[in-house]
Coordinates of C-alpha atoms and ligand atoms in Angstrom, one line a residue:
M411 CA -48.2 19.1 51.5
T412 CA -46.6 16.0 52.9
L413 CA -47.8 14.5 56.1
V414 CA -45.0 12.7 58.0
A415 CA -46.7 10.4 60.6
V416 CA -44.4 10.5 63.6
S417 CA -44.5 6.9 64.9
K418 CA -41.8 7.1 67.6
T419 CA -42.5 4.7 70.5
K420 CA -45.4 3.1 68.5
P421 CA -45.1 -0.6 67.7
T422 CA -44.7 -1.8 64.1
D423 CA -48.2 -3.3 63.8
V424 CA -49.6 0.2 64.4
I425 CA -47.3 1.6 61.6
E426 CA -48.3 -1.3 59.3
E427 CA -51.9 -0.4 59.8
A428 CA -51.3 3.2 58.9
F429 CA -49.3 2.1 55.8
E430 CA -52.1 -0.2 54.7
A431 CA -54.5 2.7 55.0
G432 CA -52.3 4.7 52.6
Q433 CA -49.9 6.6 54.8
L434 CA -46.4 6.4 53.2
A435 CA -44.1 8.8 55.2
F436 CA -43.1 7.9 58.8
G437 CA -41.0 9.9 61.2
E438 CA -38.8 8.6 64.0
N439 CA -36.5 10.4 66.3
Y440 CA -34.5 7.7 68.1
A441 CA -31.8 6.4 65.8
Q442 CA -31.8 2.7 66.8
E443 CA -35.6 2.6 66.8
A444 CA -35.7 4.2 63.4
I445 CA -33.2 1.8 62.0
D446 CA -35.0 -1.3 63.4
K447 CA -38.4 -0.2 62.2
A448 CA -37.1 0.7 58.7
A449 CA -35.6 -2.8 58.5
A450 CA -38.9 -4.3 59.6
I451 CA -41.3 -2.4 57.3
T452 CA -39.8 -2.3 53.8
G453 CA -42.5 -1.7 51.2
A454 CA -41.0 0.0 48.1
K455 CA -43.2 3.0 48.7
V456 CA -42.6 3.6 52.4
K457 CA -40.4 6.6 53.2
W458 CA -38.5 6.9 56.5
H459 CA -37.8 10.3 57.9
F460 CA -35.3 10.8 60.7
I461 CA -36.3 13.8 62.8
G462 CA -34.2 13.4 66.0
P463 CA -30.7 14.4 66.9
V464 CA -28.0 12.7 64.8
Q465 CA -25.0 11.3 66.7
S466 CA -21.8 10.5 64.8
N467 CA -21.9 6.8 65.8
K468 CA -25.3 6.4 64.1
T469 CA -24.7 8.2 60.8
R470 CA -23.7 5.0 58.9
A471 CA -26.9 3.1 59.8
L472 CA -29.1 6.2 59.2
A473 CA -27.4 6.9 55.9
A474 CA -28.3 3.4 54.7
G475 CA -31.7 3.1 56.3
M476 CA -33.4 6.5 56.0
D477 CA -34.9 8.4 53.0
W478 CA -34.8 11.8 54.8
I479 CA -32.8 13.4 57.7
H480 CA -34.5 16.6 58.9
T481 CA -32.0 17.5 61.5
V482 CA -28.6 18.3 59.9
D483 CA -27.0 21.2 61.7
R484 CA -23.2 20.4 61.8
P485 CA -20.7 20.0 58.9
K486 CA -19.3 16.9 60.5
I487 CA -22.6 15.1 60.4
A488 CA -23.3 16.2 56.8
L489 CA -19.8 14.9 55.7
R490 CA -20.3 11.6 57.4
L491 CA -23.8 11.1 55.9
N492 CA -22.5 11.9 52.4
E493 CA -19.6 9.5 52.7
Q494 CA -21.7 6.7 54.2
R495 CA -24.7 6.9 51.9
P496 CA -24.5 3.7 49.9
N497 CA -23.5 4.4 46.3
N498 CA -26.3 2.2 44.9
M499 CA -29.0 4.4 46.6
L500 CA -30.4 7.7 45.5
P501 CA -29.0 10.8 47.3
L502 CA -30.2 11.1 50.9
N503 CA -32.7 14.0 51.3
V504 CA -31.8 16.4 54.0
C505 CA -33.2 19.4 55.7
V506 CA -31.1 21.9 57.7
Q507 CA -32.4 22.4 61.2
V508 CA -32.6 26.0 62.3
N509 CA -32.9 27.2 65.9
I510 CA -35.5 29.7 64.9
S511 CA -36.4 30.7 68.4
R512 CA -32.8 31.1 69.4
E513 CA -33.1 28.9 72.4
P514 CA -29.9 28.3 74.3
S515 CA -28.5 24.8 74.0
K516 CA -31.2 23.7 71.5
A517 CA -30.3 22.0 68.2
G518 CA -30.1 23.9 65.0
L519 CA -28.1 26.6 63.3
L520 CA -28.8 30.2 64.2
P521 CA -30.6 31.9 61.2
E522 CA -27.6 34.1 60.4
D523 CA -25.3 31.1 60.0
L524 CA -27.4 29.4 57.3
N525 CA -25.8 31.3 54.4
D526 CA -22.4 30.0 55.3
F527 CA -23.7 26.4 55.8
L528 CA -25.6 25.8 52.6
P529 CA -22.6 25.9 50.2
L530 CA -21.2 22.9 52.0
F531 CA -23.8 20.7 50.1
D532 CA -22.4 21.8 46.8
D533 CA -19.6 19.3 47.3
L534 CA -21.7 16.5 48.8
P535 CA -23.2 14.6 45.9
N536 CA -24.8 11.8 48.0
L537 CA -26.9 14.4 49.8
R538 CA -29.7 16.4 48.3
V539 CA -30.5 19.4 50.4
R540 CA -34.2 20.0 50.3
G541 CA -35.0 22.7 52.8
L542 CA -35.3 23.9 56.3
M543 CA -36.7 22.4 59.5
A544 CA -37.5 24.0 62.9
I545 CA -39.1 23.2 66.2
P546 CA -40.0 26.6 67.6
A547 CA -40.3 27.3 71.3
P548 CA -43.9 26.5 72.5
A549 CA -46.3 29.5 72.4
S550 CA -49.9 29.7 73.6
T551 CA -51.7 31.6 70.9
V552 CA -51.8 30.9 67.2
A553 CA -50.5 34.4 66.4
A554 CA -47.5 33.8 68.6
Q555 CA -47.0 30.4 67.1
R556 CA -47.0 31.9 63.6
Q557 CA -44.2 34.4 64.2
P558 CA -41.2 31.9 64.2
F559 CA -42.8 29.9 61.3
R560 CA -43.0 33.1 59.3
E561 CA -39.3 33.8 60.1
L562 CA -38.4 30.3 58.9
R563 CA -40.3 30.8 55.7
Q564 CA -38.6 34.1 55.0
L565 CA -35.3 32.5 55.6
F566 CA -36.3 29.7 53.2
E567 CA -37.4 32.1 50.5
S568 CA -34.2 34.2 50.8
S569 CA -32.1 31.0 50.6
K570 CA -33.9 30.0 47.4
A571 CA -32.3 32.9 45.6
N572 CA -29.0 31.0 45.6
Y573 CA -30.5 27.5 46.0
P574 CA -33.6 27.4 43.8
A575 CA -34.0 23.6 44.2
L576 CA -34.9 24.0 47.8
D577 CA -38.6 22.9 48.1
T578 CA -39.2 21.8 51.6
L579 CA -40.3 23.6 54.8
S580 CA -40.6 21.0 57.5
M581 CA -42.5 22.7 60.3
G582 CA -45.6 22.0 62.4
M583 CA -46.4 19.3 65.0
S584 CA -49.7 18.4 66.7
A585 CA -49.7 21.5 68.9
D586 CA -48.9 24.1 66.2
L587 CA -50.0 22.5 63.0
E588 CA -52.5 25.2 62.0
A589 CA -50.0 28.0 62.5
A590 CA -47.4 26.1 60.5
V591 CA -49.7 25.4 57.6
A592 CA -50.9 29.1 57.6
E593 CA -47.2 30.1 57.2
G594 CA -46.5 27.8 54.3
A595 CA -45.3 24.5 55.7
T596 CA -44.7 21.9 52.9
M597 CA -44.2 19.1 55.3
V598 CA -45.8 18.6 58.8
R599 CA -44.6 16.1 61.4
I600 CA -47.6 14.8 63.3
G601 CA -47.5 12.1 66.0
T602 CA -50.0 12.6 68.8
D603 CA -52.9 13.7 66.6
I604 CA -52.5 10.5 64.5
F605 CA -51.4 7.8 66.9
G606 CA -52.6 9.2 70.3
P607 CA -50.5 10.2 73.3
R608 CA -47.2 8.6 73.9
Ligands
PLP1767 C1 -42.2 13.9 68.4 C2 -41.9 14.8 67.3 C3 -42.9 15.3 66.5 C4 -44.4 15.0 66.6 O1 -44.9 15.5 67.8 P1 -46.4 15.5 68.2 O2 -46.6 16.6 69.2 O3 -46.7 14.1 68.8 O4 -47.2 15.7 67.0 C5 -42.6 16.2 65.5 N1 -41.3 16.6 65.3 C6 -40.3 16.2 66.1 C7 -38.9 16.6 65.8 C8 -40.6 15.3 67.1 O5 -39.6 14.8 67.9

């Protein structure tokens, strides 16, 4: 299980303190803030995860500055990240964002579109597709929270039939961490419960 400490809006001294205490993975969801913080905190072991919406005009900086992008849901963005990932770096790790609760106008592919999307990565050598990410609609009981996470895990498992290298299920935030872990999250993204309210 990987804990991504979501440090959006928090100053770099707070991130440095967490890093010195042994936390290595940090998540940011505003592109410019992510790029600036990654440039400021550069230890060889620190890993930067981008978890916000990716706009075309930010792909170049994100491709060079991030270790992971959790929110790939359009071919155009995948193609740009692949092309703009510097050749002297390892492939960029990506997760495909799925709109698992089928909320209108929310980010992510619909579950039924995943099968047609994954083959795209066969031809993108500078990206390494690692798995799936989702932000389900809020729910008030743990049982209700578990349902969409279970659906994401089932989708992940069926995708592994064709893509056995998939190893990452990025799901769970402060409010639904327990439900996500119970359903098999391999990566959780926690902000408030680590750094306090924003
Ligand atoms: C802000 C954010 C988180 C962390 O949320 P908390 O409720 O503070 O734990 C996780 N994932 C994404 C995509 C976010 O934008």
